[in-house]
Coordinates of C-alpha atoms in Angstrom, one line a residue:
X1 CA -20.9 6.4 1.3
X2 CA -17.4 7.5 -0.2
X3 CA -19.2 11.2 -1.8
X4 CA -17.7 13.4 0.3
X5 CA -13.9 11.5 0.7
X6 CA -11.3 14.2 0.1
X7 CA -9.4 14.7 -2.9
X8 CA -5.4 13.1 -2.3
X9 CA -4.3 17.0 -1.9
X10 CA -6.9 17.7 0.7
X11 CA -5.9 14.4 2.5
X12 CA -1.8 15.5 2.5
X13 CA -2.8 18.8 4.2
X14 CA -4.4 16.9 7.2
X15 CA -2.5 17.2 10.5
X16 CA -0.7 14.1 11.3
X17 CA -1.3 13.7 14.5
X18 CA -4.1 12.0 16.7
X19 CA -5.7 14.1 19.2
X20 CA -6.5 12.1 22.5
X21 CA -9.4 10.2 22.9
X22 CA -9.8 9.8 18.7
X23 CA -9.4 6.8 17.0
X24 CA -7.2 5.6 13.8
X25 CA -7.2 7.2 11.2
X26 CA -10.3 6.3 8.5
X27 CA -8.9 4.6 5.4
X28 CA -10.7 5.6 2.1
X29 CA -11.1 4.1 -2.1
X30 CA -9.1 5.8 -4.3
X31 CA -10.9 4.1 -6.8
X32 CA -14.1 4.7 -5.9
X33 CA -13.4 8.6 -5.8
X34 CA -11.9 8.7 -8.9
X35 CA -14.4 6.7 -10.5
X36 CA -17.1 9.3 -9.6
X37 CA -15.0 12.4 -10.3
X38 CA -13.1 11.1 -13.0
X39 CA -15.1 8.0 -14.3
X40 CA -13.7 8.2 -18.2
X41 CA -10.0 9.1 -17.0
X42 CA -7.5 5.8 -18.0
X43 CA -6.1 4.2 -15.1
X44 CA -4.5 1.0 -16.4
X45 CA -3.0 0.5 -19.8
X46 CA -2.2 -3.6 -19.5
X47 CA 0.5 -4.1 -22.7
X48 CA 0.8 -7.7 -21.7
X49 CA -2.3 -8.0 -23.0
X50 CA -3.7 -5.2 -24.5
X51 CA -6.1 -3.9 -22.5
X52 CA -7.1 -0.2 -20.9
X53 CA -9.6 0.2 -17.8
X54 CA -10.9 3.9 -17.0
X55 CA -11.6 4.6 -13.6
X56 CA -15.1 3.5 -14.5
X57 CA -14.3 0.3 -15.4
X58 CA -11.8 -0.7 -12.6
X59 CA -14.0 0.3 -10.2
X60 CA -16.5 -2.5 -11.5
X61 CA -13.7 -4.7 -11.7
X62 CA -13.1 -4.2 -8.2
X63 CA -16.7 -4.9 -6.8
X64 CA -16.8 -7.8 -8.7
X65 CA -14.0 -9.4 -7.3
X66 CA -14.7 -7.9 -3.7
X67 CA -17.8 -9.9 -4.7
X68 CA -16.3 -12.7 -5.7
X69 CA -14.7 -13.2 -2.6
X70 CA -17.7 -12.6 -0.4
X71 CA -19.0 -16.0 -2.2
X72 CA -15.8 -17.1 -1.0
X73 CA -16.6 -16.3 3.0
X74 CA -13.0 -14.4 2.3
X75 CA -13.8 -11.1 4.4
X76 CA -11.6 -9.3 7.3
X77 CA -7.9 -10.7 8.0
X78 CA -8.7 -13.6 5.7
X79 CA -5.6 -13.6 3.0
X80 CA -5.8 -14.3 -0.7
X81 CA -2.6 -14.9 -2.6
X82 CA -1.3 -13.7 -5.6
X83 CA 0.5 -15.7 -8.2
X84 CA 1.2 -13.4 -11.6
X85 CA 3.3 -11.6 -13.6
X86 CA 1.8 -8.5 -14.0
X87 CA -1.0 -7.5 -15.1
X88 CA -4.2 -5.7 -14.4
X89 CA -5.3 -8.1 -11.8
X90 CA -3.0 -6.9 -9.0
X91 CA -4.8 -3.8 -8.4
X92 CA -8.3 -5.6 -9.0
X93 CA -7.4 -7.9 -6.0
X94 CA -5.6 -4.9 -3.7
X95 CA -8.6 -3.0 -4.3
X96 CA -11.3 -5.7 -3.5
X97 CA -9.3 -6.8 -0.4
X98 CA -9.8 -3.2 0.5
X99 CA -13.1 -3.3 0.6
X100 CA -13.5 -6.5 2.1
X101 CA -11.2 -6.2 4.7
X102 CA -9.1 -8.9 3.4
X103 CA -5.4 -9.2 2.8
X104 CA -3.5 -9.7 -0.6
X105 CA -0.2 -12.1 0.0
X106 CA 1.6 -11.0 -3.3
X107 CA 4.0 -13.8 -3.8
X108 CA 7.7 -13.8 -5.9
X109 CA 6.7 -16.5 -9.0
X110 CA 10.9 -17.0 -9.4
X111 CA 10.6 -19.0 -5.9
X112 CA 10.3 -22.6 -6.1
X113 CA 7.4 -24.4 -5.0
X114 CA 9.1 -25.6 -1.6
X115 CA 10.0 -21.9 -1.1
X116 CA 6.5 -20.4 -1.6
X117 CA 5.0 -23.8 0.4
X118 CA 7.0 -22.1 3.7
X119 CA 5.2 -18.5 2.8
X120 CA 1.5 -20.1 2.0
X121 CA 2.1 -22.0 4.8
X122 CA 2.9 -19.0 7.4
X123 CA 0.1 -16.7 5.9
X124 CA -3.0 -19.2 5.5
X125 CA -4.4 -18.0 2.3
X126 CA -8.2 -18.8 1.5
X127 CA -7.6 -18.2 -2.8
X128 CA -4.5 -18.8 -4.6
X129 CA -5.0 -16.7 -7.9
X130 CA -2.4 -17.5 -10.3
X131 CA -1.5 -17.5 -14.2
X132 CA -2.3 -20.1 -15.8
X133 CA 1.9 -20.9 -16.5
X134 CA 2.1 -21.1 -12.7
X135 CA -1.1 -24.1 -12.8
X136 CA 1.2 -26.9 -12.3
X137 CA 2.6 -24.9 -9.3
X138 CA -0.5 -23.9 -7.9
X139 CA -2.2 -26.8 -8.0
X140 CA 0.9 -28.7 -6.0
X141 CA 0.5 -25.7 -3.4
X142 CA -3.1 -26.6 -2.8
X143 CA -2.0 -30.2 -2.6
X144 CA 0.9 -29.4 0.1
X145 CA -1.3 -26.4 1.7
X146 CA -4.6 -27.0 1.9
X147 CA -5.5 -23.7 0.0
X148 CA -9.4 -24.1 -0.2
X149 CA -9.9 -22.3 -4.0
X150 CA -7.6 -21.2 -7.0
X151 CA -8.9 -18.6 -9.3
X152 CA -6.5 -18.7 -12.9
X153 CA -5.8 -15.8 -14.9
X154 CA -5.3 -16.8 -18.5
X155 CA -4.1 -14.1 -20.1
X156 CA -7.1 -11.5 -20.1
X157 CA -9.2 -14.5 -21.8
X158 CA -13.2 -13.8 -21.1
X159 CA -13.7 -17.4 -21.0
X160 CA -10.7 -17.8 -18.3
X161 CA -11.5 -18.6 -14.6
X162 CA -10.6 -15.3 -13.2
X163 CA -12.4 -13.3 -15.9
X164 CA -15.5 -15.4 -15.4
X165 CA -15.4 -15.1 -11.7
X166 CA -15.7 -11.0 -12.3
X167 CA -18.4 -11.7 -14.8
X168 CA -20.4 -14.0 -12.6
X169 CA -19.6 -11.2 -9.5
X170 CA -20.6 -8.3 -11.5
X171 CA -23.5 -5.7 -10.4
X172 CA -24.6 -4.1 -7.4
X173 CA -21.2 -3.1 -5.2
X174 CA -20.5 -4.8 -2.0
X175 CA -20.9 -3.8 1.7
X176 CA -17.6 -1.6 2.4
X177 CA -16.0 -2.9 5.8
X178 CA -15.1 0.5 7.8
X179 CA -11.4 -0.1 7.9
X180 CA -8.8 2.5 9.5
X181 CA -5.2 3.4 8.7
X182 CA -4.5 0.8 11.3
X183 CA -5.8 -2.3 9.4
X184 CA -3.5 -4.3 7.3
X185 CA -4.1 -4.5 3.6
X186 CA -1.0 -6.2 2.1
X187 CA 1.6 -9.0 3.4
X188 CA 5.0 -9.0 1.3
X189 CA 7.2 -11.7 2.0
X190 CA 11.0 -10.3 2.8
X191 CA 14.0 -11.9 3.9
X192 CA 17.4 -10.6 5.4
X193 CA 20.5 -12.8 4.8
X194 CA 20.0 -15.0 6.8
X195 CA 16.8 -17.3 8.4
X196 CA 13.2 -17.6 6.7
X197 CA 11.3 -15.0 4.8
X198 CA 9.6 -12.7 7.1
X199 CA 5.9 -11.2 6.0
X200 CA 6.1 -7.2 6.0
X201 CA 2.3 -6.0 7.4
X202 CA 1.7 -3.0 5.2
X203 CA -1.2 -0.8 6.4
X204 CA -3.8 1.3 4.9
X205 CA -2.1 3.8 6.4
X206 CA 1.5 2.7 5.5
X207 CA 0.0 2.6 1.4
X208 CA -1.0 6.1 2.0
X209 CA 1.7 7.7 3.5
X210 CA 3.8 6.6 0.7
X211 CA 1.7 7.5 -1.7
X212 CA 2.2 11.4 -0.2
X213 CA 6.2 10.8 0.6
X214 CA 7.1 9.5 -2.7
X215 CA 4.3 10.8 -5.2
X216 CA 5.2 14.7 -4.2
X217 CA 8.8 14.8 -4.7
X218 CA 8.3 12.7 -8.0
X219 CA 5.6 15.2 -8.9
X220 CA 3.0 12.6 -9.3
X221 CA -0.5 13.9 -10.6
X222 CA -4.3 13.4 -12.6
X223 CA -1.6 14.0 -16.1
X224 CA 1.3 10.9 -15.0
X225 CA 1.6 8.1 -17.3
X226 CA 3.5 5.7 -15.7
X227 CA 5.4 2.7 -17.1
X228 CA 5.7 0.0 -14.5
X229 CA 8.3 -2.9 -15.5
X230 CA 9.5 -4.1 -12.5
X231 CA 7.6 -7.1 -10.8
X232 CA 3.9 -6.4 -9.1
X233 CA 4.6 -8.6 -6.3
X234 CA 7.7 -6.6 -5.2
X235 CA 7.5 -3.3 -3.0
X236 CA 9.7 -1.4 -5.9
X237 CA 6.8 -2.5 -8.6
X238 CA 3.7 -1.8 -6.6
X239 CA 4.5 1.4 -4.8
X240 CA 6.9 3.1 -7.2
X241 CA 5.1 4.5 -8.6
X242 CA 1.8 1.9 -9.4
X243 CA -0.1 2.7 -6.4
X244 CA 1.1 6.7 -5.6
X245 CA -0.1 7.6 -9.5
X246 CA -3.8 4.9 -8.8
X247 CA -4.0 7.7 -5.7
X248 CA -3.5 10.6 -7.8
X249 CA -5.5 9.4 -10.3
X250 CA -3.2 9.1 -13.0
X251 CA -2.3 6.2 -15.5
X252 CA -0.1 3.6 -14.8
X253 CA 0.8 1.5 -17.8
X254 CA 2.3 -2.3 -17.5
X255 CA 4.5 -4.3 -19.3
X256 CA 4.2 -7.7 -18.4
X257 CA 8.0 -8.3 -17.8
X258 CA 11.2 -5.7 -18.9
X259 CA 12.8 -6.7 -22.2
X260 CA 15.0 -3.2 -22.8
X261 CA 14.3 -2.8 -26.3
X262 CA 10.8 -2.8 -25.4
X263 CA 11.0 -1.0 -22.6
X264 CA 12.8 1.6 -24.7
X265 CA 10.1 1.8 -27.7
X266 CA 6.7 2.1 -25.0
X267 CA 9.2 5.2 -23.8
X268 CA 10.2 6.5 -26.7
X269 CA 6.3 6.1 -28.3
X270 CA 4.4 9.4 -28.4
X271 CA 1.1 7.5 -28.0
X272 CA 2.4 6.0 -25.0
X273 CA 3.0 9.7 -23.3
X274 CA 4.9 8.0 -20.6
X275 CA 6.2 11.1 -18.1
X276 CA 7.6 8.4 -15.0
X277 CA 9.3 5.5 -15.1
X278 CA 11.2 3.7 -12.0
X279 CA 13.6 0.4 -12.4
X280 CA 17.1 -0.6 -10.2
X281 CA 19.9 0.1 -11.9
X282 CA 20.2 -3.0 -13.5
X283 CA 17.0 -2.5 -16.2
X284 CA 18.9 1.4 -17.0
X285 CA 22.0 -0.2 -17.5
X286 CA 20.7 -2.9 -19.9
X287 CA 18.7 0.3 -21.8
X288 CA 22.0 2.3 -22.6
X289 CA 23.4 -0.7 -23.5
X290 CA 21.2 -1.4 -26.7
X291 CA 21.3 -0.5 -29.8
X292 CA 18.1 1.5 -30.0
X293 CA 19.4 3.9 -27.1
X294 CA 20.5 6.6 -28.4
X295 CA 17.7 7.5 -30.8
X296 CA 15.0 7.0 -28.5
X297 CA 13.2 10.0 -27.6
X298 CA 13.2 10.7 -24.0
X299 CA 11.9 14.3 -24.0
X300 CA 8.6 13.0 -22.4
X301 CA 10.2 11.2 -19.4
X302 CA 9.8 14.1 -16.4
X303 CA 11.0 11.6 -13.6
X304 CA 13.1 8.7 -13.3
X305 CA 13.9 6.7 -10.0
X306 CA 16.4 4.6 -9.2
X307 CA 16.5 2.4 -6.3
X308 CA 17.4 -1.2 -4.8
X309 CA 20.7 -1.2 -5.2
X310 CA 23.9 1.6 -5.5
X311 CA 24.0 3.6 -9.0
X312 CA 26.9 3.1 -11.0
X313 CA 28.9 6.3 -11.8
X314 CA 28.3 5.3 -15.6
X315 CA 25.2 4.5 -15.6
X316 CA 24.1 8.0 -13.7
X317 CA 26.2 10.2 -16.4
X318 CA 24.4 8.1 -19.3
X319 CA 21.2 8.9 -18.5
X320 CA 21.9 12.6 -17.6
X321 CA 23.8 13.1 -21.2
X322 CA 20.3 12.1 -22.5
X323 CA 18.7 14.7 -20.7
X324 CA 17.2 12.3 -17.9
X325 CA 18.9 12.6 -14.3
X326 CA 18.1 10.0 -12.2
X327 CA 16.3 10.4 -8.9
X328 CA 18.4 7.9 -6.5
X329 CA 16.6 6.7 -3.4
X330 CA 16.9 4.1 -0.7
X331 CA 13.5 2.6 0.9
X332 CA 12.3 -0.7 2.6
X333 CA 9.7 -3.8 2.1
X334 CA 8.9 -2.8 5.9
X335 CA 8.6 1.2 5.1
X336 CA 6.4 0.6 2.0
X337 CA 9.1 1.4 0.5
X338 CA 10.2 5.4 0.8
X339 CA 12.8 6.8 3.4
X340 CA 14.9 8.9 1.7
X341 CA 15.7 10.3 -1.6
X342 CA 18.3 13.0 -3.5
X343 CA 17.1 15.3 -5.5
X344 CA 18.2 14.5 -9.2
X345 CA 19.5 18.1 -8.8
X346 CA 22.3 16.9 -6.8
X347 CA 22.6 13.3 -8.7
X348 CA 26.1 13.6 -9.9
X349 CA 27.2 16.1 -7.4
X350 CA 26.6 13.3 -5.1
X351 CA 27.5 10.2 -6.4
X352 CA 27.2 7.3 -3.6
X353 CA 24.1 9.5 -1.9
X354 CA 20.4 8.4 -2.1
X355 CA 19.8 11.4 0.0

């Protein structure tokens, strides 16, 4: 039973040590607690296809696919893969390997098929689930991989594979494996400059930590709204701030893929509400670059990160003229992703710093 799991804030105040002779750590469902405490709460606004999930409703989402894969015989350390631009269906999977004690293998859809064939082929994945533009691509994979089931997403469709899959799955919730801080729950593929892509093991643990490092300093709460443009299947797109604001029980809201002048109207939209937004620098430079810039209200926008690469002087005075500092960081694939980060306090008083 989950009733009695601690709120996030209760769970940050916990000592971080072990005392001798006790075990890991016991991993808990955000979802799950929010869905009991906060059932009507929105916790996915999906603009690529125009849908919103409550807490309610992605907690059903999640059984069924933790379901869905116990038909499968998918249960602990088996991996499904991920194929998608973003979308809703991420955090169904991350969720129902969660609770299955499976692994998602979130997987870069700009690779080529021989590319991903080397990554499927080092993490063994029982399901490929995949949009239904990658079908040619999948379908090769299972050819050269000997993937045993794909599962298509066709754009939020109820007569798609994926979304029939949930319907089928749908109704009593699973058995929850008993999984520690230890256990792995993600494999993102990451490579240096040189050799093959190495898979990152991300804990339970590792996804909670960060979700205390980074969602405190960005002031992350129950009232965010934040709009996730960056890819799902990258550590940037997923855990800053996706998966810290699912913890807190906030909203995360996803465009399919950034487009700036989009990007810049969901902002600027009062309906929206967005109050966090994160990108490199490359998606803020392309925003003060178009025409719609400068009459785009960003009074909303309490936090904006900036990571992945060093922040032009330009770009950081741009941003600040319109009232928005940026808060420049520096993180890791392997540290999932936080290490450090500079107060957007000391932004231009520190140009070349991420901390």
């Amino acid at each position: 039973s989950m009733e009695n799991v601690p709120d996030a804030t209760e769970v940050a105040s916990m000592t971080t040590s072990r005392p001798a002779g006790h075990g890991p750590v016991r991993a808990y469902d955000w979802i799950d607690h929010h869905a009991k405490n906060r059932p009507g709460h929105e916790a996915v606004r999906d603009l690529g296809t125009d849908r919103s999930f409550t807490y309610a409703e992605l907690d059903r989402r999640v059984d069924a696919m933790a379901a869905h894969l116990r038909s499968l015989d998918i249960g602990r350390g088996d991996r499904v893969a991920v194929l998608a631009h973003n979308g809703v269906e991420f955090f169904d999977i991350q969720f129902a390997c969660a609770r299955t004690g499976s692994i998602c293998v979130l997987l870069n859809w700009r690779l080529t098929v021989t590319e991903l064939e080397y990554i499927i082929g080092d993490s063994s994945p029982m399901l490929l689930v995949h949009d239904v533009e990658f079908a040619e691509s999948a379908e090769e994979l299972q050819r050269r991989c000997a993937i045993g089931h794909l599962l298509q997403i066709d754009r939020g469709r109820p007569d798609s594979g994926y979304e029939a899959a949930l319907a089928r799955s749908g109704g009593e919730p699973v058995e929850r494996e008993g999984l520690t801080h230890d256990d792995v729950i993600t494999i993102m593929y990451t490579s240096g400059t040189t050799g093959l892509p190495k898979g990152a093991m991300i804990t339970h643990g590792m996804n909670f930590w960060n979700c205390v490092n980074l969602g405190i300093p960005a002031g992350i709460g129950i009232d965010t709204v934040h709009l996730n443009v960056l890819p799902l299947f990258h550590t940037g797109g997923l855990n800053c701030y996706c998966n810290p604001v699912l913890h807190a029980g906030g909203t995360v809201v996803l465009l399919k893929t950034f487009e700036p002048g989009e990007t810049l109207r969901v902002i600027g939209d009062a309906e929206q509400g967005i109050t966090h937004f994160f990108g490199v620098p490359a998606p803020y430079q392309f925003m003060m670059q178009h025409p719609d810039f400068d009459d785009t209200d960003l009074s909303r926008l309490r936090v904006a990160g900036v990571g992945g690469a060093p922040c032009a002087l330009t770009i950081m005075e741009r941003w600040t003229e319109r009232g928005v500092p940026l808060a420049q960081g520096f993180g890791m694939t392997e540290t999932r992703p936080a290490c450090i980060f500079l107060d957007p306090s000391d932004a231009l008083r520190k140009i070349g710093s991420t901390g």
